[in-house]
């Protein structure tokens, strides 16, 4: 787990970056699944990043305008044995101070009364509008009051801004402790893929493999899957977010598995592997697999400081298009196909995303006109694929797809950290080489 001192350092930096602005950062609520049953609790990543506090509904205030010893205030559910007997122990206000390092803690019921007092005297308020209706009402009411008073008092918090630009810029660069956790998440995720491939065989249900993968996550100390696992045999793999996972695996099909674990402190793995269910590629499957693997390798090897995610994407696209032209699945010149996007009926997504506390992690990809430059500490996925089906129309000028190619969906995805020297693949424990994916005998 991330050390509590790390959260303390983050708060100090966040307070400094806020200048004279006070920030209001809410925890996630519990979400109803149906009737009176709730989904497993998932803390809000911004709130977690600053507090390490894993209970719902809490509100953290960051108050750089207050004296030292009053700058990190937590409002939490109080200890209450009648509720804790049902839903488990709470830290309460005492735990918030003694364990989580809050300067001051209050029961949540006192928030309406105290919020304004704490925010008074700040130059502005940093709060994410549009996500937390009840808290938003309190913040906006306070803000409106202040605007009314402005004329009389001459000073009041008059700006309302989003905390995300500061926080998400911090989260984009992973600390050494975070990289360690992402290595663990990547390793467990990749090992689960190895186990799934060993046991997969025709006649199994996709769901059985999902169970094996997620069992491995849990047995190895993860909280569970980081996102809905995709276990997609044959044509199901051409549906990018296929999560039904309820088909029988067929002899002769490929199997695409996109699954990663989430650790107790929410760091995630995100891994995709594709392999033949029966351990033997058909000619068409192998031809396409080798293109995707080559594209993935070129894209991964292009990850280094000074590059950007667009160049990584473009490197993958070029290899994919060259391969598809060679197989006759596209026609024209590499440049014209890329320029016109005439490959997008076969490769319709981007080649990666930031990875961290969120699977699709925060952080800008572009700053105005310019793609964000890769720098040490950033972590991204690299995941080119090819998906051959009838679902999207073939663009004008491109060949119709022969039946023998259809129902083949392939993606290879690794998690890659940018380092001083270049990059580090966090998920290399899962094999990708054709020789490793084929079953002997
Ligand atoms: Ca994925």
Tab-separated table of C-alpha atoms and ligand atoms in Angstrom:
chain	number	residue	atom	x	y	z
A	1	UNK	CA	0.000	0.000	0.000
A	2	UNK	CA	1.030	3.584	-0.539
A	3	UNK	CA	2.547	4.980	2.634
A	4	UNK	CA	0.470	7.562	4.559
A	5	UNK	CA	3.458	9.936	4.395
A	6	UNK	CA	3.085	9.996	0.605
A	7	UNK	CA	-0.469	11.326	0.939
A	8	UNK	CA	0.849	13.972	3.323
A	9	UNK	CA	3.469	15.112	0.801
A	10	UNK	CA	0.831	15.273	-1.937
A	11	UNK	CA	-1.376	17.458	0.252
A	12	UNK	CA	1.485	19.823	0.985
A	13	UNK	CA	2.135	20.195	-2.720
A	14	UNK	CA	-1.543	20.575	-3.581
A	15	UNK	CA	-1.939	23.295	-0.917
A	16	UNK	CA	1.061	25.124	-2.338
A	17	UNK	CA	-0.259	24.921	-5.899
A	18	UNK	CA	-3.681	26.194	-4.816
A	19	UNK	CA	-2.170	29.577	-3.879
A	20	UNK	CA	-4.918	31.379	-1.953
A	21	UNK	CA	-7.758	29.238	-3.288
A	22	UNK	CA	-9.610	26.827	-1.001
A	23	UNK	CA	-10.452	23.397	-2.446
A	24	UNK	CA	-13.487	21.232	-1.696
A	25	UNK	CA	-12.851	17.602	-2.714
A	26	UNK	CA	-15.637	15.077	-2.106
A	27	UNK	CA	-15.336	11.306	-1.694
A	28	UNK	CA	-17.472	8.980	-3.817
A	29	UNK	CA	-20.928	7.977	-2.597
A	30	UNK	CA	-22.199	4.405	-2.492
A	31	UNK	CA	-24.071	3.608	-5.713
A	32	UNK	CA	-27.294	1.598	-5.782
A	33	UNK	CA	-27.155	-1.597	-7.806
A	34	UNK	CA	-30.825	-2.456	-7.353
A	35	UNK	CA	-33.414	-2.132	-4.590
A	36	UNK	CA	-31.400	-1.691	-1.370
A	37	UNK	CA	-28.248	-3.398	-2.686
A	38	UNK	CA	-25.202	-1.363	-3.535
A	39	UNK	CA	-22.223	-1.857	-5.825
A	40	UNK	CA	-18.939	-2.510	-4.043
A	41	UNK	CA	-17.621	0.853	-2.866
A	42	UNK	CA	-15.138	2.555	-5.196
A	43	UNK	CA	-13.454	5.664	-3.816
A	44	UNK	CA	-13.122	8.751	-6.012
A	45	UNK	CA	-9.548	8.762	-7.297
A	46	UNK	CA	-8.889	12.480	-6.689
A	47	UNK	CA	-10.092	12.189	-3.112
A	48	UNK	CA	-8.098	8.992	-2.607
A	49	UNK	CA	-4.950	10.519	-4.083
A	50	UNK	CA	-4.979	13.268	-1.459
A	51	UNK	CA	-6.282	11.411	1.596
A	52	UNK	CA	-5.954	7.598	1.359
A	53	UNK	CA	-9.323	7.571	3.154
A	54	UNK	CA	-11.555	4.804	1.852
A	55	UNK	CA	-15.040	5.614	3.146
A	56	UNK	CA	-17.995	7.034	1.195
A	57	UNK	CA	-19.494	10.559	1.338
A	58	UNK	CA	-16.584	12.236	3.152
A	59	UNK	CA	-15.557	15.767	2.166
A	60	UNK	CA	-11.996	17.085	2.321
A	61	UNK	CA	-11.242	20.795	2.570
A	62	UNK	CA	-7.852	22.199	1.644
A	63	UNK	CA	-7.467	25.650	3.090
A	64	UNK	CA	-4.196	27.369	2.229
A	65	UNK	CA	-5.536	30.662	3.605
A	66	UNK	CA	-5.806	29.217	7.127
A	67	UNK	CA	-2.949	28.956	9.631
A	68	UNK	CA	-0.792	25.817	9.736
A	69	UNK	CA	-2.697	23.136	11.663
A	70	UNK	CA	-6.056	24.112	10.108
A	71	UNK	CA	-5.408	23.482	6.430
A	72	UNK	CA	-6.591	19.902	5.916
A	73	UNK	CA	-10.101	19.381	7.272
A	74	UNK	CA	-12.068	16.154	6.858
A	75	UNK	CA	-15.802	15.703	7.265
A	76	UNK	CA	-16.573	11.998	7.786
A	77	UNK	CA	-19.306	9.619	8.870
A	78	UNK	CA	-19.023	9.448	12.674
A	79	UNK	CA	-18.567	6.178	14.490
A	80	UNK	CA	-21.984	4.685	15.197
A	81	UNK	CA	-22.212	1.110	16.424
A	82	UNK	CA	-25.812	0.656	15.199
A	83	UNK	CA	-24.637	1.265	11.618
A	84	UNK	CA	-21.187	-0.301	11.894
A	85	UNK	CA	-22.777	-3.623	12.924
A	86	UNK	CA	-24.258	-3.713	9.401
A	87	UNK	CA	-21.652	-2.117	7.163
A	88	UNK	CA	-18.371	-2.425	9.015
A	89	UNK	CA	-16.139	-0.295	11.114
A	90	UNK	CA	-15.642	3.404	10.425
A	91	UNK	CA	-12.619	5.507	11.269
A	92	UNK	CA	-14.728	8.356	12.635
A	93	UNK	CA	-13.393	11.815	13.375
A	94	UNK	CA	-10.715	10.495	15.718
A	95	UNK	CA	-9.329	8.120	13.097
A	96	UNK	CA	-9.453	10.866	10.483
A	97	UNK	CA	-7.083	12.938	12.625
A	98	UNK	CA	-4.921	10.280	14.279
A	99	UNK	CA	-4.556	7.872	11.381
A	100	UNK	CA	-5.119	9.935	8.229
A	101	UNK	CA	-3.435	13.119	9.405
A	102	UNK	CA	-6.365	15.509	9.142
A	103	UNK	CA	-5.683	18.739	11.016
A	104	UNK	CA	-9.313	18.848	12.119
A	105	UNK	CA	-12.203	16.406	11.562
A	106	UNK	CA	-15.954	16.824	11.962
A	107	UNK	CA	-18.987	14.582	11.550
A	108	UNK	CA	-20.548	15.039	8.103
A	109	UNK	CA	-23.738	16.450	9.651
A	110	UNK	CA	-21.781	19.607	10.578
A	111	UNK	CA	-20.735	20.361	7.008
A	112	UNK	CA	-23.658	22.699	6.146
A	113	UNK	CA	-22.955	24.768	9.248
A	114	UNK	CA	-19.145	24.888	9.010
A	115	UNK	CA	-18.384	24.928	5.282
A	116	UNK	CA	-18.819	28.686	4.921
A	117	UNK	CA	-16.708	29.437	7.997
A	118	UNK	CA	-13.833	27.408	6.641
A	119	UNK	CA	-14.020	28.837	3.117
A	120	UNK	CA	-14.265	32.451	4.300
A	121	UNK	CA	-11.106	34.407	3.727
A	122	UNK	CA	-9.959	32.420	0.713
A	123	UNK	CA	-9.354	34.103	-2.626
A	124	UNK	CA	-11.505	31.603	-4.483
A	125	UNK	CA	-13.003	28.141	-4.385
A	126	UNK	CA	-11.803	25.096	-6.307
A	127	UNK	CA	-14.711	22.680	-6.723
A	128	UNK	CA	-15.779	20.358	-9.515
A	129	UNK	CA	-19.275	21.482	-10.523
A	130	UNK	CA	-21.754	18.981	-11.985
A	131	UNK	CA	-20.883	15.819	-10.073
A	132	UNK	CA	-22.115	16.189	-6.477
A	133	UNK	CA	-25.517	17.838	-6.365
A	134	UNK	CA	-25.956	18.242	-2.604
A	135	UNK	CA	-22.467	19.527	-1.931
A	136	UNK	CA	-22.653	21.724	-5.014
A	137	UNK	CA	-25.736	23.455	-3.589
A	138	UNK	CA	-23.813	24.242	-0.384
A	139	UNK	CA	-20.765	25.534	-2.240
A	140	UNK	CA	-22.794	27.646	-4.665
A	141	UNK	CA	-24.977	29.062	-1.866
A	142	UNK	CA	-21.855	30.123	-0.012
A	143	UNK	CA	-20.357	31.586	-3.162
A	144	UNK	CA	-23.568	33.515	-3.953
A	145	UNK	CA	-23.583	34.923	-0.400
A	146	UNK	CA	-20.023	36.070	-0.802
A	147	UNK	CA	-20.790	37.805	-4.077
A	148	UNK	CA	-23.613	39.653	-2.322
A	149	UNK	CA	-21.248	40.747	0.440
A	150	UNK	CA	-18.493	41.762	-1.938
A	151	UNK	CA	-19.805	45.257	-2.400
A	152	UNK	CA	-19.925	45.889	1.324
A	153	UNK	CA	-16.809	44.119	2.509
A	154	UNK	CA	-14.611	44.605	-0.538
A	155	UNK	CA	-13.134	41.136	-0.212
A	156	UNK	CA	-14.606	37.677	-0.710
A	157	UNK	CA	-13.827	34.530	-2.705
A	158	UNK	CA	-15.006	35.621	-6.139
A	159	UNK	CA	-13.644	32.926	-8.377
A	160	UNK	CA	-14.968	29.399	-8.693
A	161	UNK	CA	-12.646	27.113	-10.552
A	162	UNK	CA	-11.987	23.444	-11.175
A	163	UNK	CA	-9.386	21.676	-9.025
A	164	UNK	CA	-8.706	19.214	-11.854
A	165	UNK	CA	-5.954	21.074	-13.719
A	166	UNK	CA	-3.706	21.079	-10.624
A	167	UNK	CA	-4.650	17.625	-9.353
A	168	UNK	CA	-4.604	15.861	-12.684
A	169	UNK	CA	-1.261	17.318	-13.628
A	170	UNK	CA	0.061	15.903	-10.344
A	171	UNK	CA	-1.545	12.504	-10.997
A	172	UNK	CA	-0.161	12.344	-14.541
A	173	UNK	CA	3.373	12.032	-13.158
A	174	UNK	CA	3.687	8.891	-11.072
A	175	UNK	CA	5.853	8.977	-7.963
A	176	UNK	CA	8.342	6.110	-7.449
A	177	UNK	CA	5.931	4.523	-4.920
A	178	UNK	CA	3.150	4.652	-7.485
A	179	UNK	CA	5.328	3.060	-10.144
A	180	UNK	CA	6.024	0.223	-7.704
A	181	UNK	CA	2.310	-0.308	-7.226
A	182	UNK	CA	1.650	-0.191	-10.967
A	183	UNK	CA	4.397	-2.819	-11.408
A	184	UNK	CA	2.569	-5.071	-8.940
A	185	UNK	CA	-0.788	-4.481	-10.641
A	186	UNK	CA	0.789	-5.136	-14.036
A	187	UNK	CA	2.473	-8.323	-12.881
A	188	UNK	CA	-0.644	-9.841	-11.262
A	189	UNK	CA	-2.726	-8.903	-14.300
A	190	UNK	CA	-0.207	-10.429	-16.704
A	191	UNK	CA	0.164	-13.628	-14.661
A	192	UNK	CA	-3.602	-14.128	-14.746
A	193	UNK	CA	-3.456	-13.999	-18.548
A	194	UNK	CA	-0.806	-16.728	-18.565
A	195	UNK	CA	-3.001	-18.979	-16.424
A	196	UNK	CA	-6.048	-18.330	-18.574
A	197	UNK	CA	-4.157	-19.279	-21.719
A	198	UNK	CA	-2.873	-22.495	-20.164
A	199	UNK	CA	-6.349	-23.737	-19.283
A	200	UNK	CA	-8.367	-22.379	-22.223
A	201	UNK	CA	-9.735	-25.005	-24.593
A	202	UNK	CA	-12.643	-25.512	-26.978
A	203	UNK	CA	-15.942	-26.152	-25.210
A	204	UNK	CA	-15.222	-23.912	-22.236
A	205	UNK	CA	-17.470	-20.948	-21.587
A	206	UNK	CA	-15.914	-17.473	-21.706
A	207	UNK	CA	-17.276	-16.964	-18.209
A	208	UNK	CA	-15.228	-19.840	-16.810
A	209	UNK	CA	-12.065	-18.077	-17.911
A	210	UNK	CA	-13.317	-14.798	-16.471
A	211	UNK	CA	-13.754	-16.614	-13.149
A	212	UNK	CA	-10.231	-18.053	-13.292
A	213	UNK	CA	-8.697	-14.666	-14.086
A	214	UNK	CA	-10.611	-12.801	-11.411
A	215	UNK	CA	-9.945	-15.562	-8.877
A	216	UNK	CA	-6.240	-15.066	-9.507
A	217	UNK	CA	-6.613	-11.312	-8.942
A	218	UNK	CA	-8.312	-11.873	-5.595
A	219	UNK	CA	-5.981	-14.630	-4.445
A	220	UNK	CA	-3.020	-12.365	-5.080
A	221	UNK	CA	-4.282	-9.543	-2.936
A	222	UNK	CA	-5.999	-7.371	-5.533
A	223	UNK	CA	-9.373	-5.817	-4.819
A	224	UNK	CA	-10.760	-7.370	-7.994
A	225	UNK	CA	-10.935	-6.500	-11.664
A	226	UNK	CA	-10.052	-2.913	-12.533
A	227	UNK	CA	-12.839	-2.831	-15.131
A	228	UNK	CA	-15.318	-5.310	-16.599
A	229	UNK	CA	-13.161	-8.157	-17.889
A	230	UNK	CA	-13.533	-8.851	-21.598
A	231	UNK	CA	-13.303	-12.554	-22.477
A	232	UNK	CA	-14.259	-12.671	-26.143
A	233	UNK	CA	-14.046	-15.758	-28.323
A	234	UNK	CA	-14.101	-15.481	-32.130
A	235	UNK	CA	-16.294	-12.716	-33.526
A	236	UNK	CA	-17.146	-11.439	-30.017
A	237	UNK	CA	-13.663	-9.909	-30.013
A	238	UNK	CA	-14.792	-7.505	-32.759
A	239	UNK	CA	-17.109	-5.838	-30.217
A	240	UNK	CA	-14.642	-3.573	-28.443
A	241	UNK	CA	-16.418	-3.470	-25.089
A	242	UNK	CA	-17.854	-7.005	-25.143
A	243	UNK	CA	-18.519	-7.958	-21.521
A	244	UNK	CA	-21.344	-10.508	-21.791
A	245	UNK	CA	-18.679	-13.247	-21.556
A	246	UNK	CA	-21.226	-16.006	-22.033
A	247	UNK	CA	-20.357	-17.855	-25.236
A	248	UNK	CA	-18.805	-21.274	-25.614
A	249	UNK	CA	-15.248	-21.165	-26.980
A	250	UNK	CA	-15.063	-22.801	-30.401
A	251	UNK	CA	-12.328	-24.911	-31.854
A	252	UNK	CA	-10.546	-22.807	-34.459
A	253	UNK	CA	-11.433	-19.421	-32.975
A	254	UNK	CA	-9.135	-16.889	-31.411
A	255	UNK	CA	-9.753	-15.705	-27.873
A	256	UNK	CA	-9.222	-12.078	-26.900
A	257	UNK	CA	-8.941	-11.360	-23.170
A	258	UNK	CA	-8.751	-7.778	-21.902
A	259	UNK	CA	-8.509	-7.911	-18.122
A	260	UNK	CA	-6.527	-6.214	-15.385
A	261	UNK	CA	-6.656	-6.073	-11.611
A	262	UNK	CA	-7.129	-3.182	-9.228
A	263	UNK	CA	-5.050	-3.212	-6.048
A	264	UNK	CA	-6.275	-2.259	-2.585
A	265	UNK	CA	-4.944	1.227	-3.183
A	266	UNK	CA	-6.637	1.391	-6.591
A	267	UNK	CA	-3.589	1.139	-8.861
A	268	UNK	CA	-4.602	-0.752	-11.971
A	269	UNK	CA	-3.338	-3.118	-14.608
A	270	UNK	CA	-4.829	-3.145	-18.100
A	271	UNK	CA	-3.703	-6.030	-20.283
A	272	UNK	CA	-4.958	-7.629	-23.488
A	273	UNK	CA	-3.770	-10.841	-25.056
A	274	UNK	CA	-5.149	-12.787	-28.019
A	275	UNK	CA	-4.373	-16.437	-28.738
A	276	UNK	CA	-5.885	-19.479	-30.505
A	277	UNK	CA	-8.363	-21.421	-28.348
A	278	UNK	CA	-7.008	-24.758	-29.564
A	279	UNK	CA	-3.375	-23.663	-29.505
A	280	UNK	CA	-2.978	-23.476	-33.304
A	281	UNK	CA	-3.338	-20.326	-35.447
A	282	UNK	CA	-5.061	-20.612	-38.827
A	283	UNK	CA	-3.191	-18.976	-41.724
A	284	UNK	CA	-5.459	-15.913	-41.655
A	285	UNK	CA	-5.286	-15.594	-37.874
A	286	UNK	CA	-1.516	-15.847	-37.855
A	287	UNK	CA	-1.101	-13.300	-40.650
A	288	UNK	CA	-3.214	-10.768	-38.758
A	289	UNK	CA	-1.710	-11.578	-35.360
A	290	UNK	CA	1.797	-10.993	-36.643
A	291	UNK	CA	0.780	-7.575	-37.960
A	292	UNK	CA	-0.748	-6.533	-34.634
A	293	UNK	CA	2.239	-7.826	-32.681
A	294	UNK	CA	4.668	-6.013	-34.980
A	295	UNK	CA	2.635	-2.803	-34.638
A	296	UNK	CA	2.561	-3.165	-30.863
A	297	UNK	CA	6.323	-3.715	-30.673
A	298	UNK	CA	7.078	-0.714	-32.856
A	299	UNK	CA	4.687	1.428	-30.826
A	300	UNK	CA	6.115	0.293	-27.465
A	301	UNK	CA	9.680	0.840	-28.641
A	302	UNK	CA	8.769	4.379	-29.670
A	303	UNK	CA	7.808	5.286	-26.077
A	304	UNK	CA	10.488	7.565	-24.626
A	305	UNK	CA	10.848	11.078	-23.212
A	306	UNK	CA	10.222	13.728	-25.860
A	307	UNK	CA	7.829	11.539	-27.846
A	308	UNK	CA	4.076	11.971	-27.572
A	309	UNK	CA	1.069	9.639	-27.553
A	310	UNK	CA	0.087	10.706	-31.073
A	311	UNK	CA	3.420	9.621	-32.472
A	312	UNK	CA	3.065	6.287	-30.656
A	313	UNK	CA	-0.378	5.888	-32.233
A	314	UNK	CA	0.899	6.874	-35.663
A	315	UNK	CA	3.757	4.382	-35.430
A	316	UNK	CA	1.262	1.578	-34.756
A	317	UNK	CA	-1.140	2.691	-37.488
A	318	UNK	CA	1.618	2.695	-40.098
A	319	UNK	CA	2.587	-0.925	-39.364
A	320	UNK	CA	-1.058	-2.028	-39.300
A	321	UNK	CA	-1.827	-0.329	-42.618
A	322	UNK	CA	1.290	-1.695	-44.308
A	323	UNK	CA	0.333	-5.201	-43.179
A	324	UNK	CA	-3.287	-4.866	-44.287
A	325	UNK	CA	-2.187	-3.555	-47.698
A	326	UNK	CA	0.138	-6.531	-48.038
A	327	UNK	CA	-2.741	-8.943	-47.289
A	328	UNK	CA	-5.072	-7.173	-49.721
A	329	UNK	CA	-7.470	-6.123	-46.963
A	330	UNK	CA	-6.752	-2.501	-47.896
A	331	UNK	CA	-5.682	-0.944	-51.152
A	332	UNK	CA	-3.856	2.240	-52.168
A	333	UNK	CA	-0.672	3.775	-50.842
A	334	UNK	CA	0.228	3.748	-47.146
A	335	UNK	CA	0.106	7.548	-47.081
A	336	UNK	CA	-3.283	7.889	-48.776
A	337	UNK	CA	-4.917	5.199	-46.619
A	338	UNK	CA	-3.605	6.848	-43.448
A	339	UNK	CA	-4.493	10.348	-44.596
A	340	UNK	CA	-8.065	9.349	-45.483
A	341	UNK	CA	-8.491	7.143	-42.412
A	342	UNK	CA	-9.512	4.380	-44.835
A	343	UNK	CA	-8.417	1.732	-42.295
A	344	UNK	CA	-10.885	2.736	-39.600
A	345	UNK	CA	-13.402	-0.011	-40.406
A	346	UNK	CA	-10.671	-2.427	-39.228
A	347	UNK	CA	-8.826	-0.347	-36.598
A	348	UNK	CA	-11.233	2.128	-35.024
A	349	UNK	CA	-9.693	3.084	-31.674
A	350	UNK	CA	-6.664	4.954	-30.402
A	351	UNK	CA	-3.504	3.079	-29.479
A	352	UNK	CA	-3.501	3.907	-25.784
A	353	UNK	CA	-4.473	5.972	-22.789
A	354	UNK	CA	-2.928	7.125	-19.508
A	355	UNK	CA	-3.033	4.556	-16.721
A	356	UNK	CA	-2.985	5.077	-12.959
A	357	UNK	CA	-5.616	5.297	-10.222
A	358	UNK	CA	-8.187	5.410	-13.004
A	359	UNK	CA	-7.879	2.825	-15.766
A	360	UNK	CA	-8.402	5.603	-18.281
A	361	UNK	CA	-6.352	7.904	-16.122
A	362	UNK	CA	-6.591	11.670	-15.869
A	363	UNK	CA	-4.222	14.080	-17.543
A	364	UNK	CA	-4.420	16.083	-20.744
A	365	UNK	CA	-3.400	14.483	-24.038
A	366	UNK	CA	-3.085	17.819	-25.796
A	367	UNK	CA	-2.281	21.315	-24.676
A	368	UNK	CA	-4.070	23.416	-27.254
A	369	UNK	CA	-2.426	22.693	-30.584
A	370	UNK	CA	0.295	20.485	-29.169
A	371	UNK	CA	0.256	16.870	-28.049
A	372	UNK	CA	1.563	16.437	-24.496
A	373	UNK	CA	5.198	15.375	-24.506
A	374	UNK	CA	5.995	12.061	-22.824
A	375	UNK	CA	8.142	12.494	-19.722
A	376	UNK	CA	9.558	10.108	-17.130
A	377	UNK	CA	6.873	9.039	-14.642
A	378	UNK	CA	4.009	8.957	-17.122
A	379	UNK	CA	2.346	5.583	-17.668
A	380	UNK	CA	0.311	4.661	-20.711
A	381	UNK	CA	-1.167	1.612	-22.391
A	382	UNK	CA	-0.066	0.585	-25.876
A	383	UNK	CA	-2.804	-1.462	-27.497
A	384	UNK	CA	-3.144	-1.685	-31.243
A	385	UNK	CA	-5.625	-4.176	-32.697
A	386	UNK	CA	-7.443	-5.364	-35.809
A	387	UNK	CA	-11.149	-6.235	-35.863
A	388	UNK	CA	-12.534	-7.800	-39.002
A	389	UNK	CA	-16.307	-7.999	-39.273
A	390	UNK	CA	-19.259	-6.518	-41.136
A	391	UNK	CA	-20.147	-4.080	-38.381
A	392	UNK	CA	-18.747	-0.959	-40.053
A	393	UNK	CA	-19.146	-0.141	-43.748
A	394	UNK	CA	-16.107	-0.555	-45.969
A	395	UNK	CA	-15.043	2.954	-47.066
A	396	UNK	CA	-15.338	3.885	-50.739
A	397	UNK	CA	-12.355	2.689	-52.700
A	398	UNK	CA	-11.463	-0.100	-50.276
A	399	UNK	CA	-11.932	-3.811	-51.044
A	400	UNK	CA	-14.861	-5.814	-49.693
A	401	UNK	CA	-13.676	-8.262	-47.063
A	402	UNK	CA	-13.595	-11.949	-47.940
A	403	UNK	CA	-15.461	-14.285	-45.589
A	404	UNK	CA	-12.297	-16.087	-44.518
A	405	UNK	CA	-11.082	-13.018	-42.623
A	406	UNK	CA	-14.302	-12.240	-40.795
A	407	UNK	CA	-14.755	-12.939	-37.109
A	408	UNK	CA	-11.121	-12.315	-36.295
A	409	UNK	CA	-10.517	-9.738	-33.574
A	410	UNK	CA	-7.032	-9.205	-32.179
A	411	UNK	CA	-5.546	-6.771	-29.681
A	412	UNK	CA	-2.256	-6.823	-27.800
A	413	UNK	CA	-2.014	-4.408	-24.886
A	414	UNK	CA	0.778	-3.664	-22.446
A	415	UNK	CA	1.213	-1.053	-19.731
A	416	UNK	CA	4.297	1.052	-20.320
A	417	UNK	CA	6.040	3.536	-18.018
A	418	UNK	CA	8.148	6.317	-19.503
A	419	UNK	CA	11.627	6.265	-17.921
A	420	UNK	CA	14.702	8.500	-18.194
A	421	UNK	CA	16.271	6.066	-20.646
A	422	UNK	CA	13.132	5.199	-22.610
A	423	UNK	CA	10.456	2.943	-21.230
A	424	UNK	CA	9.647	-0.001	-18.997
A	425	UNK	CA	6.960	-2.557	-19.880
A	426	UNK	CA	5.048	-3.373	-16.677
A	427	UNK	CA	3.108	-6.323	-18.060
A	428	UNK	CA	5.745	-8.403	-19.811
A	429	UNK	CA	4.894	-11.457	-17.653
A	430	UNK	CA	2.183	-12.269	-20.223
A	431	UNK	CA	3.598	-13.819	-23.366
A	432	UNK	CA	2.933	-12.448	-26.830
A	433	UNK	CA	5.321	-14.465	-29.051
A	434	UNK	CA	3.585	-16.794	-31.483
A	435	UNK	CA	5.717	-19.728	-30.294
A	436	UNK	CA	4.478	-19.183	-26.701
A	437	UNK	CA	0.830	-18.980	-27.728
A	438	UNK	CA	0.838	-22.244	-29.645
A	439	UNK	CA	0.225	-25.403	-27.678
A	440	UNK	CA	2.771	-28.113	-28.149
A	441	UNK	CA	1.721	-31.581	-29.290
B	1	LIG	CA1	-7.720	-2.717	-21.906
